[in-house]
CSV table of C-alpha atoms and ligand atoms in Angstrom, one decimal:
chain,number,residue,atom,x,y,z
A,1,MET,CA,13.9,-12.4,-13.8
A,2,CYS,CA,11.0,-13.3,-11.6
A,3,VAL,CA,12.1,-15.9,-9.1
A,4,GLU,CA,11.0,-15.6,-5.5
A,5,GLY,CA,13.9,-14.7,-3.2
A,6,HIS,CA,16.4,-13.9,-5.9
A,7,ARG,CA,17.1,-10.5,-4.4
A,8,PHE,CA,18.8,-12.1,-1.5
A,9,ASP,CA,21.5,-13.6,-3.8
A,10,ASP,CA,23.0,-10.1,-4.3
A,11,PRO,CA,24.5,-8.8,-1.0
A,12,SER,CA,24.8,-5.2,-2.4
A,13,GLN,CA,21.0,-5.2,-2.9
A,14,THR,CA,20.4,-6.4,0.6
A,15,GLU,CA,22.6,-3.7,2.0
A,16,ALA,CA,20.8,-1.1,-0.1
A,17,ALA,CA,17.5,-2.4,1.3
A,18,HIS,CA,18.8,-1.8,4.9
A,19,ALA,CA,19.6,1.8,4.1
A,20,ILE,CA,16.0,2.7,3.1
A,21,ASP,CA,14.5,5.3,5.5
A,22,HIS,CA,11.1,3.8,6.2
A,23,LEU,CA,10.0,6.7,8.4
A,24,ALA,CA,10.9,9.3,5.7
A,25,LEU,CA,8.8,7.3,3.2
A,26,MET,CA,5.9,7.1,5.6
A,27,ARG,CA,6.1,10.8,6.0
A,28,GLU,CA,5.9,11.1,2.2
A,29,ALA,CA,2.8,8.8,2.3
A,30,LEU,CA,1.3,11.1,4.9
A,31,GLU,CA,1.9,14.1,2.6
A,32,GLU,CA,-0.2,12.2,0.0
A,33,ALA,CA,-3.0,11.6,2.6
A,34,LYS,CA,-3.2,15.3,3.3
A,35,GLN,CA,-4.3,15.9,-0.3
A,36,SER,CA,-7.3,13.5,0.1
A,37,PRO,CA,-10.7,15.3,0.2
A,38,PRO,CA,-12.4,14.6,3.7
A,39,LYS,CA,-15.4,12.2,3.5
A,40,PRO,CA,-17.3,11.1,6.6
A,41,SER,CA,-17.7,7.5,5.4
A,42,ASN,CA,-14.0,6.6,4.9
A,43,TYR,CA,-10.4,7.6,5.8
A,44,CYS,CA,-8.0,10.0,4.1
A,45,VAL,CA,-5.1,7.7,3.4
A,46,GLY,CA,-1.8,8.1,1.5
A,47,ALA,CA,0.3,5.4,-0.1
A,48,LEU,CA,3.5,4.9,-2.1
A,49,LEU,CA,4.8,2.0,-4.3
A,50,VAL,CA,8.5,1.8,-3.7
A,51,ASP,CA,11.3,-0.3,-5.3
A,52,GLY,CA,12.4,-2.4,-2.4
A,53,ASP,CA,16.0,-2.7,-3.8
A,54,ASN,CA,16.8,1.0,-3.7
A,55,GLY,CA,14.0,3.0,-2.1
A,56,GLU,CA,12.9,4.7,-5.3
A,57,VAL,CA,9.3,5.9,-5.3
A,58,LEU,CA,7.5,4.4,-8.2
A,59,ALA,CA,3.9,5.8,-7.7
A,60,ARG,CA,2.0,7.9,-5.2
A,61,GLY,CA,-1.7,7.9,-4.3
A,62,TYR,CA,-4.3,9.1,-1.9
A,63,THR,CA,-7.9,8.3,-1.2
A,64,LEU,CA,-10.4,9.6,-3.8
A,65,GLU,CA,-7.5,10.8,-6.0
A,66,LEU,CA,-8.7,8.9,-9.1
A,67,GLU,CA,-12.3,9.1,-10.4
A,68,GLY,CA,-14.8,7.1,-8.4
A,69,ASN,CA,-14.6,5.7,-4.9
A,70,THR,CA,-10.9,5.0,-4.9
A,71,HIS,CA,-8.5,4.1,-2.1
A,72,ALA,CA,-4.9,5.3,-1.8
A,73,GLU,CA,-3.3,1.9,-2.4
A,74,GLN,CA,-5.6,1.3,-5.4
A,75,CYS,CA,-4.7,4.7,-6.8
A,76,CYS,CA,-1.0,3.9,-6.7
A,77,LEU,CA,-1.5,0.6,-8.5
A,78,ALA,CA,-3.8,2.1,-11.1
A,79,LYS,CA,-1.5,5.1,-11.8
A,80,PHE,CA,1.5,2.9,-12.2
A,81,ALA,CA,-0.5,0.6,-14.5
A,82,GLN,CA,-1.7,3.5,-16.5
A,83,ALA,CA,1.8,4.8,-17.0
A,84,PHE,CA,2.8,1.5,-18.5
A,85,ASP,CA,-0.4,1.1,-20.5
A,86,VAL,CA,-1.6,-2.1,-18.8
A,87,PRO,CA,-4.8,-2.7,-16.9
A,88,GLU,CA,-4.6,-2.4,-13.1
A,89,GLU,CA,-5.0,-6.2,-12.6
A,90,ARG,CA,-1.8,-6.8,-14.7
A,91,VAL,CA,0.3,-4.1,-13.0
A,92,GLY,CA,2.5,-6.9,-11.4
A,93,GLU,CA,3.9,-7.6,-14.9
A,94,VAL,CA,5.5,-4.1,-15.1
A,95,LEU,CA,6.4,-3.5,-11.4
A,96,PRO,CA,9.9,-4.6,-10.0
A,97,THR,CA,9.7,-8.1,-8.5
A,98,ASN,CA,10.8,-6.6,-5.1
A,99,THR,CA,8.1,-3.9,-4.7
A,100,THR,CA,7.1,-2.5,-1.3
A,101,LEU,CA,4.0,-0.6,-0.4
A,102,TYR,CA,3.9,2.2,2.2
A,103,THR,CA,0.5,3.1,3.4
A,104,THR,CA,-0.5,5.4,6.2
A,105,MET,CA,-3.3,2.9,7.2
A,106,GLU,CA,-3.4,-0.9,7.1
A,107,PRO,CA,-4.9,-2.0,3.7
A,108,CYS,CA,-8.6,-2.8,3.7
A,109,ASN,CA,-10.0,-6.3,3.6
A,110,LEU,CA,-13.6,-5.3,3.4
A,111,ARG,CA,-15.3,-2.1,2.0
A,112,LEU,CA,-18.7,-0.9,2.9
A,113,SER,CA,-19.3,-0.1,-0.8
A,114,GLY,CA,-18.6,-3.6,-1.8
A,115,ASN,CA,-15.7,-2.6,-4.0
A,116,LEU,CA,-12.7,-4.9,-4.3
A,117,PRO,CA,-10.6,-4.5,-1.1
A,118,CYS,CA,-7.0,-3.3,-1.5
A,119,VAL,CA,-5.7,-6.5,0.1
A,120,ASP,CA,-7.1,-8.5,-2.8
A,121,ARG,CA,-5.6,-5.9,-5.3
A,122,ILE,CA,-2.2,-6.4,-3.5
A,123,ILE,CA,-2.3,-10.2,-3.5
A,124,ARG,CA,-3.3,-10.4,-7.2
A,125,THR,CA,-0.3,-8.2,-8.2
A,126,LYS,CA,1.8,-11.0,-9.6
A,127,CYS,CA,4.5,-11.2,-12.3
A,128,LYS,CA,4.1,-13.5,-15.2
A,129,ASP,CA,5.6,-16.4,-13.2
A,130,GLY,CA,2.8,-16.1,-10.7
A,131,HIS,CA,4.8,-14.7,-7.8
A,132,SER,CA,3.5,-11.7,-5.8
A,133,VAL,CA,5.7,-8.7,-6.6
A,134,ILE,CA,4.6,-6.7,-3.5
A,135,ARG,CA,6.8,-8.4,-0.9
A,136,LYS,CA,6.3,-6.1,2.0
A,137,VAL,CA,3.7,-3.6,3.2
A,138,TYR,CA,4.8,-0.9,5.6
A,139,LEU,CA,1.8,0.6,7.5
A,140,GLY,CA,1.5,3.6,9.8
A,141,VAL,CA,-1.6,2.6,11.8
A,142,LYS,CA,-4.1,-0.2,12.1
A,143,GLU,CA,-7.5,0.7,10.7
A,144,PRO,CA,-9.8,2.0,13.6
A,145,GLU,CA,-12.8,-0.2,14.2
A,146,LYS,CA,-15.3,2.4,13.0
A,147,PHE,CA,-16.7,1.2,9.6
A,148,VAL,CA,-16.0,-2.5,9.3
A,149,GLY,CA,-15.2,-3.7,12.8
A,150,GLU,CA,-11.8,-5.3,13.1
A,151,ASN,CA,-10.0,-5.1,9.7
A,152,LYS,CA,-8.3,-8.4,9.0
A,153,GLY,CA,-6.2,-6.9,6.2
A,154,ARG,CA,-2.8,-7.5,7.8
A,155,ALA,CA,-3.7,-11.1,8.7
A,156,LYS,CA,-4.8,-11.9,5.2
A,157,LEU,CA,-1.7,-10.4,3.7
A,158,GLU,CA,0.5,-12.4,6.1
A,159,GLU,CA,-1.4,-15.5,5.1
A,160,HIS,CA,-0.2,-14.9,1.6
A,161,ARG,CA,3.4,-14.4,2.8
A,162,ILE,CA,3.3,-10.7,2.3
A,163,GLU,CA,5.2,-9.3,5.3
A,164,CYS,CA,3.5,-6.4,7.1
A,165,ILE,CA,5.6,-4.0,9.1
A,166,HIS,CA,4.4,-1.2,11.4
A,167,VAL,CA,6.4,2.0,11.1
A,168,PRO,CA,6.0,3.7,14.5
A,169,GLY,CA,6.1,7.5,15.2
A,170,LEU,CA,3.4,9.2,13.1
A,171,GLU,CA,0.2,7.6,14.5
A,172,ASN,CA,-1.3,10.7,15.9
A,173,GLU,CA,-0.8,12.8,12.8
A,174,ILE,CA,-1.9,9.9,10.5
A,175,LEU,CA,-5.2,9.5,12.5
A,176,LYS,CA,-5.8,13.2,12.6
A,177,VAL,CA,-5.5,13.4,8.8
A,178,ALA,CA,-7.4,10.1,8.2
A,179,THR,CA,-10.4,11.2,10.2
A,180,ALA,CA,-10.7,14.8,8.8
A,181,GLY,CA,-14.3,15.5,8.1
A,182,HIS,CA,-15.6,12.8,10.5
A,183,GLU,CA,-18.2,13.6,13.2
A,184,LYS,CA,-16.4,13.8,16.5
B,1,HJL,C1,-7.3,2.3,3.4
B,1,HJL,C2,-8.0,4.0,2.0
B,1,HJL,C3,-9.2,4.1,2.7
B,1,HJL,C4,-9.5,3.2,3.7
B,1,HJL,N1,-8.4,2.3,4.1
B,1,HJL,N2,-6.3,1.5,3.8
B,1,HJL,N3,-7.0,3.2,2.4
B,1,HJL,N4,-10.2,5.0,2.3
B,1,HJL,O1,-7.7,4.8,1.0
B,1,HJL,C5,-11.2,1.9,4.9
B,1,HJL,C6,-12.7,1.9,5.2
B,1,HJL,C7,-13.5,2.1,4.0
B,1,HJL,C8,-15.0,2.0,4.3
B,1,HJL,C9,-15.9,2.5,3.3
B,1,HJL,N5,-10.7,3.1,4.3
B,1,HJL,O2,-14.3,3.2,0.8
B,1,HJL,O3,-13.0,0.8,5.9
B,1,HJL,O4,-16.8,3.4,0.4
B,1,HJL,O5,-13.2,3.2,3.3
B,1,HJL,O6,-15.6,1.3,-0.3
B,1,HJL,O7,-15.3,0.6,4.6
B,1,HJL,O8,-15.8,1.7,2.1
B,1,HJL,P1,-15.6,2.4,0.7
B,2,ZN,ZN1,-8.6,-0.1,0.4
């Protein structure tokens, strides 16, 4: 079934969602970020796709994990799509309809390379009925204003009714990992 809001009909699922340890999942995303090769012109970010009903990790990714100039969020989506043998742009058809994304840094809305921003990849992740399946994005830090000025990623996601939630507590470590290889 692919009906927006259906998950709230089942109280047991709502309770399970409350029990999800967001900080622990953000730490797992940070472990991904640590695997990213440092590059002076971007950030080392880690991300997870998680089943919002039960907290199960569905895919993991980090910046430059996949071939090409790839972002962490993009790698998660592409890896899950690959596992189900669908193209990345159709990954919403095989993801649970209550998927959440954990990312150490706010998803990008503009890329200096001109590649498709992760915000647009997240928004287009729809099931066959046309509903976005990524309902919530948990983020560890806002993107620093170093490469693209103020990143409007969070605002654009929220315009599309994708809730963005800051998970506090790991900012210093996330930024240290993210800026590895940058000139100080
Ligand atoms: C997020 C990533 C990553 C960034 N942000 N959320 N996940 N690398 O995996 C944002 C930064 C862009 C630069 C350079 N980084 O990556 O603004 O070369 O990396 O397209 O704008 O753009 P390219
Ligand atoms: Zn991105």
